[in-house]
Short mmCIF file of C-alpha atoms in Angstrom, two decimals:
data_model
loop_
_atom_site.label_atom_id
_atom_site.label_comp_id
_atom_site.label_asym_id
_atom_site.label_seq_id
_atom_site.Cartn_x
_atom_site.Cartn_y
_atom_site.Cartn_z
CA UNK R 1 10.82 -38.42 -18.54
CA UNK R 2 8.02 -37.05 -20.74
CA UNK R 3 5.89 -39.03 -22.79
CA UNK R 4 8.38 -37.86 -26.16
CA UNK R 5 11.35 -40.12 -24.41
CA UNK R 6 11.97 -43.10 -25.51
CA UNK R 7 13.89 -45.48 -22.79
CA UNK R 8 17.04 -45.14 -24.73
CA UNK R 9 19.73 -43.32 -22.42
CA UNK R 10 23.50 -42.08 -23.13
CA UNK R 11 26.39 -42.53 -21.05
CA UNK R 12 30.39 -41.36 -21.32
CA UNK R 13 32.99 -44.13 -19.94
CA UNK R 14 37.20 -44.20 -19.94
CA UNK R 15 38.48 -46.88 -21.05
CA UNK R 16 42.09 -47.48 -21.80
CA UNK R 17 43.84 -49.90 -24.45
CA UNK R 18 47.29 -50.25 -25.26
CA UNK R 19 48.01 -47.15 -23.61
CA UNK R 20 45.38 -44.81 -24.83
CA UNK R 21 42.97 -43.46 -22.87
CA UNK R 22 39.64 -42.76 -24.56
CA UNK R 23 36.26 -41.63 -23.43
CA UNK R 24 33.62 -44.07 -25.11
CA UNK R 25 30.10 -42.92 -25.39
CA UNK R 26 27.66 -45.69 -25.50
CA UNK R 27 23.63 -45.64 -25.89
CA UNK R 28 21.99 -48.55 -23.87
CA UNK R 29 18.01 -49.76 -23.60
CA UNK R 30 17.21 -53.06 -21.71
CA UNK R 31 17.81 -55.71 -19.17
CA UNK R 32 18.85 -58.73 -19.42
CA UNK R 33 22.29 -60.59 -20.70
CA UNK R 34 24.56 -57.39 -22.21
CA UNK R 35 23.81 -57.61 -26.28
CA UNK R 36 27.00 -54.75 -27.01
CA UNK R 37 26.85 -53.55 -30.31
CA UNK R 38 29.72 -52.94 -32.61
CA UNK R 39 28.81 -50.59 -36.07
CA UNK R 40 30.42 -50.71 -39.24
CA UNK R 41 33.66 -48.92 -40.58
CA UNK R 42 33.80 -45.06 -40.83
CA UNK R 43 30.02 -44.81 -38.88
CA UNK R 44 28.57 -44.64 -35.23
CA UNK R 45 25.64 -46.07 -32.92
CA UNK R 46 23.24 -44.83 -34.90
CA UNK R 47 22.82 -47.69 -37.33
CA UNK R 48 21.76 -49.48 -34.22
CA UNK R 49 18.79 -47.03 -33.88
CA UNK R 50 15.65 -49.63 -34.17
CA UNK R 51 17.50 -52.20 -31.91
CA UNK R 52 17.74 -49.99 -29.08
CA UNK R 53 14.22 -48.74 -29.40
CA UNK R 54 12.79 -52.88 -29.95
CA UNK R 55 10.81 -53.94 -26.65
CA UNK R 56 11.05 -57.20 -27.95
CA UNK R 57 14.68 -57.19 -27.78
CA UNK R 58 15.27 -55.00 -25.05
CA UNK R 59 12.89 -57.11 -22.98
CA UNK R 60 15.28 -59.95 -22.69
CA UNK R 61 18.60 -57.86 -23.34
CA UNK R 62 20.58 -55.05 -22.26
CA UNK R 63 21.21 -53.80 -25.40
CA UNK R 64 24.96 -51.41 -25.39
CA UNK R 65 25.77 -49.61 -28.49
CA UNK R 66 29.31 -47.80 -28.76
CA UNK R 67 30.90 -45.53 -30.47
CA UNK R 68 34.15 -46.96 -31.27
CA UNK R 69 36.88 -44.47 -30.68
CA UNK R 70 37.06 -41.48 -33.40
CA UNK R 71 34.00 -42.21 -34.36
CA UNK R 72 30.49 -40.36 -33.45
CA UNK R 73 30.92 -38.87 -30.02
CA UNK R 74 34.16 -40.70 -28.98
CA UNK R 75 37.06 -39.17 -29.36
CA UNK R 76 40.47 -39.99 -30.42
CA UNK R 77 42.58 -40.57 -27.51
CA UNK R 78 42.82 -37.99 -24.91
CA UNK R 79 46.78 -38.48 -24.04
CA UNK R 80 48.36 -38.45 -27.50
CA UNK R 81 49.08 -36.47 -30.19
CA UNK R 82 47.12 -38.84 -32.40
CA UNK R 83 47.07 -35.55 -35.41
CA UNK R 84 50.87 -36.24 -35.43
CA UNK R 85 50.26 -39.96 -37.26
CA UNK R 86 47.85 -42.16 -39.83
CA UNK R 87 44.98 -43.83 -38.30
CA UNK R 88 45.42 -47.29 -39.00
CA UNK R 89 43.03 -49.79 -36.89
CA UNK R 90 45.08 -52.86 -35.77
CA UNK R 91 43.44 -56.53 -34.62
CA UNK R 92 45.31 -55.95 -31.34
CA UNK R 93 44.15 -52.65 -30.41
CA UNK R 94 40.45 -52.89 -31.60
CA UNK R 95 40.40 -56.80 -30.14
CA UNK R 96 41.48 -55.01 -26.78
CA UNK R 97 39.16 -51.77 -26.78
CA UNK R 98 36.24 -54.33 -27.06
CA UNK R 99 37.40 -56.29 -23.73
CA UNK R 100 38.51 -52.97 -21.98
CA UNK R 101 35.18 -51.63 -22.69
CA UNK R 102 33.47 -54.48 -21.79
CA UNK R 103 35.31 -54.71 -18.67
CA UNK R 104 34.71 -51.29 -17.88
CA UNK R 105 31.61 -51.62 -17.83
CA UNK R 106 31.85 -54.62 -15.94
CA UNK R 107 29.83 -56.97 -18.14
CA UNK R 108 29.15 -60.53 -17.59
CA UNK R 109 28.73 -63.00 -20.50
CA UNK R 110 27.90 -60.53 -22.68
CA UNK R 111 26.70 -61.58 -26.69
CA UNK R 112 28.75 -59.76 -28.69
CA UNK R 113 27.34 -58.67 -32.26
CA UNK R 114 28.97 -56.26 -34.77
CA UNK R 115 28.56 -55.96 -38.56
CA UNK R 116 31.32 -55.49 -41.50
CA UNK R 117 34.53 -54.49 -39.40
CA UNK R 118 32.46 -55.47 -36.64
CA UNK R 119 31.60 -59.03 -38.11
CA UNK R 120 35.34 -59.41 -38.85
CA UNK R 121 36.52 -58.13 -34.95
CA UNK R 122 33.07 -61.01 -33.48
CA UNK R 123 35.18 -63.58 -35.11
CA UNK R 124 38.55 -62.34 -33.80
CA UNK R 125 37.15 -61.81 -30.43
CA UNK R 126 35.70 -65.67 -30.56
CA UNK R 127 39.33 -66.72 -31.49
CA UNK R 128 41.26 -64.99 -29.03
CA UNK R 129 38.55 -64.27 -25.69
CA UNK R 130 36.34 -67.08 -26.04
CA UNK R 131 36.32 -67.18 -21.93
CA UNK R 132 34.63 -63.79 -21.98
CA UNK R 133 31.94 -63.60 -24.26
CA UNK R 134 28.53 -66.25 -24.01
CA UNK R 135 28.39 -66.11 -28.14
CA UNK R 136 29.13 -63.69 -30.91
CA UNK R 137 26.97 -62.56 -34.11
CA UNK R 138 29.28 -61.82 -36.82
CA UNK R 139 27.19 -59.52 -39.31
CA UNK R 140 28.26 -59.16 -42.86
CA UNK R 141 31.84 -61.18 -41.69
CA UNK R 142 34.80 -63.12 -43.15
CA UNK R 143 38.03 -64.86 -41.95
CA UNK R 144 39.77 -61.86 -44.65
CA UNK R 145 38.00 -59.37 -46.86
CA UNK R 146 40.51 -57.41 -48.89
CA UNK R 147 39.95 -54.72 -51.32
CA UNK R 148 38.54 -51.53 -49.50
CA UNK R 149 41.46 -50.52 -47.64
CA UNK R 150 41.43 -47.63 -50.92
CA UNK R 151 42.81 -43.84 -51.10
CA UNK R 152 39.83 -42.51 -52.33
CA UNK R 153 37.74 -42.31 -49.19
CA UNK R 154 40.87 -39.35 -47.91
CA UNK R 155 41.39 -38.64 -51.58
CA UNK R 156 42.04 -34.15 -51.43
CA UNK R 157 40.68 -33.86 -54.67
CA UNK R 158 37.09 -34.98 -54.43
CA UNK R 159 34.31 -34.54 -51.46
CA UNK R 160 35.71 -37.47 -48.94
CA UNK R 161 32.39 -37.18 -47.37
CA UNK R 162 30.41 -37.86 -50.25
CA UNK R 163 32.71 -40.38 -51.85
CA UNK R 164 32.67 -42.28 -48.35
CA UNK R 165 28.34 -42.08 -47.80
CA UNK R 166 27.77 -42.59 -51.95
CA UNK R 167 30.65 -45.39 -52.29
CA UNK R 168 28.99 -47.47 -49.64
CA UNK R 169 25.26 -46.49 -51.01
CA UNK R 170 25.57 -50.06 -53.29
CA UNK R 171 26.10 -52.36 -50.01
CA UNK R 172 22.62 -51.80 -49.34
CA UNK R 173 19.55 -53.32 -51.00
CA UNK R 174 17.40 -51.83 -53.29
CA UNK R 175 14.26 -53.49 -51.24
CA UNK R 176 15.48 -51.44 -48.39
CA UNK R 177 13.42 -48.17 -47.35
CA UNK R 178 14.47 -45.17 -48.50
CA UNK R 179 14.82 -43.51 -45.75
CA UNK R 180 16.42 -45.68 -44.22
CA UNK R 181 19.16 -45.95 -46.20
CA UNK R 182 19.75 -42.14 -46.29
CA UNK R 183 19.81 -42.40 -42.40
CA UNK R 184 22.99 -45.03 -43.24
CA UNK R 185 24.12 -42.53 -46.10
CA UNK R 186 23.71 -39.42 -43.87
CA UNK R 187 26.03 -41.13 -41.19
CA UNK R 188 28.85 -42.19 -43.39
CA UNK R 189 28.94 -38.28 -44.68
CA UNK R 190 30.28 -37.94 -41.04
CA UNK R 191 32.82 -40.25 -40.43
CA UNK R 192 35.14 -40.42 -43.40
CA UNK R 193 38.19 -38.91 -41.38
CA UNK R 194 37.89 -42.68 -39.56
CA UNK R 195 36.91 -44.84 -42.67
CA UNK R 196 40.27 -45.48 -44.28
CA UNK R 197 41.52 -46.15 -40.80
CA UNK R 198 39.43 -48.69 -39.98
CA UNK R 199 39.38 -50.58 -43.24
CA UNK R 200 42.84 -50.88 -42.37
CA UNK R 201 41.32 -53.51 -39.95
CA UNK R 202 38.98 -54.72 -41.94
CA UNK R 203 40.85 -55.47 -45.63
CA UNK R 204 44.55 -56.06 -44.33
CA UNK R 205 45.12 -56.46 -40.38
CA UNK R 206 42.37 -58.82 -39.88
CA UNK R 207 43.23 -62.42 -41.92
CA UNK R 208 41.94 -65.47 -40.17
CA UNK R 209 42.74 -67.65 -42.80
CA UNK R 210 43.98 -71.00 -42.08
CA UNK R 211 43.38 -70.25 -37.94
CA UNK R 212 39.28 -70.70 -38.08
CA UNK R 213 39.41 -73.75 -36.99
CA UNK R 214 41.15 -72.76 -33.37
CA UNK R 215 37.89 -71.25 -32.37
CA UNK R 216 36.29 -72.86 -30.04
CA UNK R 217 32.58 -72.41 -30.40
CA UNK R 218 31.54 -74.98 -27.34
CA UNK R 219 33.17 -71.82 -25.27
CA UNK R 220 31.54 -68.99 -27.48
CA UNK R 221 28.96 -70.33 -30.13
CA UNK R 222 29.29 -68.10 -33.58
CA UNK R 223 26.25 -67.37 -35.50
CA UNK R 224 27.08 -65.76 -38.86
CA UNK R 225 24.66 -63.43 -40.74
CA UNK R 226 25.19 -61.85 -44.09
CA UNK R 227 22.97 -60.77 -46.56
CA UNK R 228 22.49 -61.30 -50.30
CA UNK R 229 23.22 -57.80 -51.66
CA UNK R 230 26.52 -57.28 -49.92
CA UNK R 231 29.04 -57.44 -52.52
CA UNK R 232 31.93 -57.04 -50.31
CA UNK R 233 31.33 -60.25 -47.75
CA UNK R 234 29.35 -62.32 -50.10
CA UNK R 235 26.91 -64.81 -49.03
CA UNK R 236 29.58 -67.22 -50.27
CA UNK R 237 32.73 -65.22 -48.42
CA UNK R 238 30.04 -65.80 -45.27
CA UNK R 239 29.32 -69.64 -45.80
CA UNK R 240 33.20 -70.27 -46.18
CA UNK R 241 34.12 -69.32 -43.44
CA UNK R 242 31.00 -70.85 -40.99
CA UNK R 243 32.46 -73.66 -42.87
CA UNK R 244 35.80 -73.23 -41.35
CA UNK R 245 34.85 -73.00 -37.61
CA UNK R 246 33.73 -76.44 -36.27
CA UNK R 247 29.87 -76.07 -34.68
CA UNK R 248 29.57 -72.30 -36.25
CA UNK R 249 26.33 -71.68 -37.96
CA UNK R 250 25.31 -69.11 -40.45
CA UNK R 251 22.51 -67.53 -42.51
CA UNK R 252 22.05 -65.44 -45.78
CA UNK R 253 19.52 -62.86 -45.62
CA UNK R 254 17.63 -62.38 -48.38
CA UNK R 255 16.83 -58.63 -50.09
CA UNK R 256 19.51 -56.84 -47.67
CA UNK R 257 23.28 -55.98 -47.79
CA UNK R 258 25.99 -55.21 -46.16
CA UNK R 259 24.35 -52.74 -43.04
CA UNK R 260 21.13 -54.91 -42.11
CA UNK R 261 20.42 -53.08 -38.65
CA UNK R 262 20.53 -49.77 -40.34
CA UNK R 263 19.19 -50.47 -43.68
CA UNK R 264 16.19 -52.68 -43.40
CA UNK R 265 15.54 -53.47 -39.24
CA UNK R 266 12.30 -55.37 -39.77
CA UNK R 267 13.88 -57.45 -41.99
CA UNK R 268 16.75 -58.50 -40.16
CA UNK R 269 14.91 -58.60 -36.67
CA UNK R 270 13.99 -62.29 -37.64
CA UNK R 271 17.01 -63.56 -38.40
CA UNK R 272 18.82 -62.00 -35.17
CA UNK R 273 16.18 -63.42 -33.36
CA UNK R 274 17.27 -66.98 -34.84
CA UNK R 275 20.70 -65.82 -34.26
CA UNK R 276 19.75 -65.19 -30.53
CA UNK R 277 17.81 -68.09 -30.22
CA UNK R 278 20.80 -70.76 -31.57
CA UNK R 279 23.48 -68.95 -29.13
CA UNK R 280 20.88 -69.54 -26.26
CA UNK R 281 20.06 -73.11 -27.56
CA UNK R 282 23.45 -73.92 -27.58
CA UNK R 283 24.47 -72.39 -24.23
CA UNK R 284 21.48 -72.45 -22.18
CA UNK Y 1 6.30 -42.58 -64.53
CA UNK Y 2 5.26 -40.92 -68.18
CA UNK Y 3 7.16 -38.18 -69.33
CA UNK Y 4 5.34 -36.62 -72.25
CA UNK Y 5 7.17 -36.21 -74.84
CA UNK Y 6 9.48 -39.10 -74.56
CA UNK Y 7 9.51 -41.79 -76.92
CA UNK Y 8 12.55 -43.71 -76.34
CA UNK Y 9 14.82 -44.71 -73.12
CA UNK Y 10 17.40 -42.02 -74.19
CA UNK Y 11 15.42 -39.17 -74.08
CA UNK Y 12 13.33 -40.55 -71.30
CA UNK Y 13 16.40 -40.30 -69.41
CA UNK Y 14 17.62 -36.88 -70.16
CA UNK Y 15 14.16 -35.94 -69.29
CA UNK Y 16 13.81 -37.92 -65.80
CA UNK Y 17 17.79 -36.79 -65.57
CA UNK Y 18 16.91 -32.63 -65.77
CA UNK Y 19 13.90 -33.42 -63.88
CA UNK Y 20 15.28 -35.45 -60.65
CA UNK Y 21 14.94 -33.51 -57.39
CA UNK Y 22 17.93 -34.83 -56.04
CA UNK Y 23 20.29 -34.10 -58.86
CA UNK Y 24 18.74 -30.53 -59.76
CA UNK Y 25 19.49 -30.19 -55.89
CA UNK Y 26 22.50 -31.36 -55.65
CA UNK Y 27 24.24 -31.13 -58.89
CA UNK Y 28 25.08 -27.69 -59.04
CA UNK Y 29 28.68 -28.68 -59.91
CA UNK Y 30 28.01 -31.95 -61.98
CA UNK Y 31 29.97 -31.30 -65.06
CA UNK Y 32 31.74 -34.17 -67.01
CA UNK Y 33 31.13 -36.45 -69.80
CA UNK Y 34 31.44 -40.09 -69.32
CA UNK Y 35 29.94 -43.04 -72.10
CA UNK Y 36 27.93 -45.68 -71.34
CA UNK Y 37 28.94 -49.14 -73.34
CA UNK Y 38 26.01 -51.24 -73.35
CA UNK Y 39 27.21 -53.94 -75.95
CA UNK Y 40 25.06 -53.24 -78.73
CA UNK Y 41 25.50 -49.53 -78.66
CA UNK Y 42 27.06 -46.84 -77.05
CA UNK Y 43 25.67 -43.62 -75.29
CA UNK Y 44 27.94 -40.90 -74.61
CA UNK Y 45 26.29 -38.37 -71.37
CA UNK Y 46 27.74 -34.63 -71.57
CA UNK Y 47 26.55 -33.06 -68.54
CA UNK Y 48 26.88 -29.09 -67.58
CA UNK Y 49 25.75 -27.90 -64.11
CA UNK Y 50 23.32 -31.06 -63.23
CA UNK Y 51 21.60 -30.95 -66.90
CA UNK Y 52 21.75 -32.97 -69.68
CA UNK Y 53 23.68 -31.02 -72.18
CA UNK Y 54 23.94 -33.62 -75.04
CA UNK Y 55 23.02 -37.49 -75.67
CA UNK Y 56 24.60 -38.72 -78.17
CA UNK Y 57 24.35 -42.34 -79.07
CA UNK Y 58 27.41 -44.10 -80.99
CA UNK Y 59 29.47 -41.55 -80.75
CA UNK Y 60 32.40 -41.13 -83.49
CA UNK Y 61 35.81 -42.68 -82.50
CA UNK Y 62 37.47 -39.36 -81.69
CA UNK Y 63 34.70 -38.10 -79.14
CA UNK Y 64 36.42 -37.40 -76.06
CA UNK Y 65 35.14 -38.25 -72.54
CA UNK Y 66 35.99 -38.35 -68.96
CA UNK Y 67 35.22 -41.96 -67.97
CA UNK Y 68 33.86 -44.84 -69.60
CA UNK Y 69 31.31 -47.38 -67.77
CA UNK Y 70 31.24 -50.75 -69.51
CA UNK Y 71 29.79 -54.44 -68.92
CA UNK Y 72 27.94 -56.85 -70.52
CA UNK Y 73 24.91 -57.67 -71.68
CA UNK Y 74 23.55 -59.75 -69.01
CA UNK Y 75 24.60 -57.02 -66.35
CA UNK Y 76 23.35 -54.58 -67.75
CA UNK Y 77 19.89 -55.96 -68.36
CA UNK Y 78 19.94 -56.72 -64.58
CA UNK Y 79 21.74 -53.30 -63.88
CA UNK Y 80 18.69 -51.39 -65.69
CA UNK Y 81 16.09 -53.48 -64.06
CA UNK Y 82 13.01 -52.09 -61.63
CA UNK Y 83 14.82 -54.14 -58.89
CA UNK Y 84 18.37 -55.37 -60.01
CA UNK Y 85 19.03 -58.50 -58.43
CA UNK Y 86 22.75 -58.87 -56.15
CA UNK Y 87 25.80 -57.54 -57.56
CA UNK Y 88 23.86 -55.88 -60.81
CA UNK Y 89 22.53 -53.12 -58.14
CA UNK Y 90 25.10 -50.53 -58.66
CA UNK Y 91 29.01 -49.30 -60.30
CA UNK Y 92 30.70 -50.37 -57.42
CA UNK Y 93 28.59 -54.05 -56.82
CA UNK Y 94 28.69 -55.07 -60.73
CA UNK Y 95 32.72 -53.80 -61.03
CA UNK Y 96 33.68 -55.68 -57.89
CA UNK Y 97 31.51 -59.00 -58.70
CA UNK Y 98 30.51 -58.67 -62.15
CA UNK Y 99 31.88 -57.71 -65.56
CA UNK Y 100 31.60 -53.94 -65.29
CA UNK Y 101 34.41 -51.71 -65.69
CA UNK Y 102 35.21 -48.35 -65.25
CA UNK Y 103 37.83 -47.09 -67.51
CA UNK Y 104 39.02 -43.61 -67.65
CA UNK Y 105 39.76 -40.74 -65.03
CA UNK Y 106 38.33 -42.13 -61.63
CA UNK Y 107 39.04 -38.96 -59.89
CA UNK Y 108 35.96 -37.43 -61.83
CA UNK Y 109 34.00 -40.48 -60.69
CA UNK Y 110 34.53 -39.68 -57.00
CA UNK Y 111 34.04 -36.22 -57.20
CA UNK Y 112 30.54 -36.25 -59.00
CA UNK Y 113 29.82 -40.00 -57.50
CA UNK Y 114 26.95 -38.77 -55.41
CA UNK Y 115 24.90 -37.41 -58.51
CA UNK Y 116 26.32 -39.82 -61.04
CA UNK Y 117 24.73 -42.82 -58.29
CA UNK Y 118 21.52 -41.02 -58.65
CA UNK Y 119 21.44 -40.62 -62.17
CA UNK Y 120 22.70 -44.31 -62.85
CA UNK Y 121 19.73 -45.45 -61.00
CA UNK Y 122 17.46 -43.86 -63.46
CA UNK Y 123 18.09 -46.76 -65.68
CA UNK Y 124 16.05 -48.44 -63.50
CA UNK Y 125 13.00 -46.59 -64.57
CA UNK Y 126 14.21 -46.37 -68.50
CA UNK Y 127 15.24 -49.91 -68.77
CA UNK Y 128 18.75 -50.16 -71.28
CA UNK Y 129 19.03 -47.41 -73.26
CA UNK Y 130 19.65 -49.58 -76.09
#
């Protein structure tokens, strides 16, 4: 390893769910309890970038960011003619890729922490696997958040690409850097075939309501974060629903939206170190 | 950010508009008209190939355009702001949580959104137009 390396290292694994067979790359930096890393709708690992590359994280963590299948370097399934049909992401199937990829990899306890769809699927995977996980961080998550499951993102007429990067270019923050958010802009050029898909998930399959308060956070705490700019989980969307789960607890970030690891990571560093810190607090 | 020449938010924002890196690089194909309904007046943006090819506030009744942005006055003072505070911070933000709407042919929208963002944003730096 020469001194231009960072300690950030790639891997391919199978995993199969529901009868697909995928190979799932993941990026990984750390030791410690498994931190596994979901990203948001139509994107990849990337937006997990400064997390990975955090010695104050990765100290204490063994930090695992996927790419969910069809997304970034995982492809759709191997053993199915998955061209032949729409791409629509179900609670079931995405619910089950996260414990066949966790058990694949043969993780114990692991924190589990994912943001938009990825918030949505931490709470899902709290209701339904609270033996499996130690806690969950749901990032920019609700018990239901309709109203993005849209045409336009596969829409043959106009650039999907662009539409998907530029429509989402309002759920960040105006305080975040620049850059930055052009890195979260740049990725969401790349995944639009997926987007629609997944807010499949995220706007219509996933609906908690009325069932939050079956989760059982003595067995997996839930710490929810979402920030003040993200106009699709409000703050408020965020605080109803901690409200819901008996012993959940939740913050609003201030001066970020709706993709904190990838927009702003200095700013949300604190409060997933909070986050961190109540899930250990509270499990020892 | 003086623009010589410029004396009020309109034609500071043609200017800053024919000037912008971004949208001189990526505009090549940015060709539509659209109106902007701030309340108090209305400002209706013909634009040919990325530039600015008229500005013409309160426009006659019959003036055709593509799409039509509207809100009110309190969201689009925060809207044009240096920092917009949540939910005043962009088309899709202030339509899904504020007053905004956008009327018209959406399928122009999407296909010049990633221009049209930039451009929006330069109401940032011109405050309302009027």
């Amino acid at each position: 390893m020469t001194s231009a390396h960072d300690e950030v290292v790639g891997r391919y694994v199978r995993v199969e769910v529901e009868g697909a067979e995928y190979d799932v790359f993941y990026l990984e930096a750390g030791q410690g309890r498994p931190l596994v890393c979901q990203h948001t709708a139509g994107c990849h690992n990337h937006q997990w970038r400064e997390l990975l590359r955090d010695p104050d994280i990765t100290s204490r963590y063994r930090v695992i960011a996927y790419d969910l299948p069809r997304h970034g370097k995982s492809d759709p399934p191997n053993n199915t003619e998955w061209w032949t049909s729409e791409y629509r992401l179900t609670t079931d199937h995405f619910t089950g890729f996260v414990i066949a990829f966790c058990d694949a990899l043969a993780l114990d306890e692991p924190i589990f922490m994912g943001s938009s769809f990825g918030g949505n699927v931490a709470l899902d995977l709290a209701h339904r696997r609270p033996d499996r996980f130690h806690g969950v961080i749901p990032v920019e998550g609700a018990d239901y958040a309709p109203g993005f499951f849209l045409d336009w993102w596969q829409h043959p007429h106009a650039n999907a690409a662009q539409v998907s990067a530029s429509g989402t270019w309002d759920l960040m923050a105006p305080q975040s850097p620049l850059a930055d958010r052009w890195k979260t802009w740049f990725y969401y050029t790349q995944g639009s075939e997926a987007f629609r898909g997944d807010l499949y998930y995220y706007s219509v399959d996933h609906d908690l309501r009325g069932q939050l308060g079956e989760i059982d956070t003595v067995r997996c705490p839930v710490v929810m974060l979402t920030g003040e700019y993200d106009y699709l989980t409000t703050p408020e969307d965020g605080r109803r629903t901690a409200d819901g789960i008996p012993g959940a607890e939740f913050l609003e970030m201030s001066e970020i939206g709706h993709f904190p690891m990838s927009e702003n990571y200095p700013r949300f560093k604190g409060y997933l170190e909070q986050a961190l810190d109540m899930i250990a607090s509270k499990k020892g | 950010m003086s623009s010589a020449g410029a004396t009020t938010a309109v034609e500071r924002f043609r200017e800053l508009s024919d000037g912008d890196p971004e949208i001189q690089a990526h505009g090549r194909y940015f060709s539509c008209s659209y109106l902007l309904d701030m309340v108090d007046h209305r400002f209706l943006v013909r634009m040919h190939r990325g530039k600015v090819e008229e500005l013409v506030t309160d426009p006659g009744p019959l003036e055709p355009y593509d799409f039509a942005i509207r809100a009110g006055r309190e969201t689009w003072e925060g809207f044009c702001s240096e920092v917009p505070p949540p939910m005043c911070h962009g088309i899709w933000s202030a339509t899904f949580r504020r007053d905004m709407t956008l009327e018209g042919d959406h399928l122009v929208i999407m296909q010049n959104l990633r221009v049209l963002t930039r451009q929006l944003e330069l109401l940032r730096i011109t405050g309302p137009l009027g």
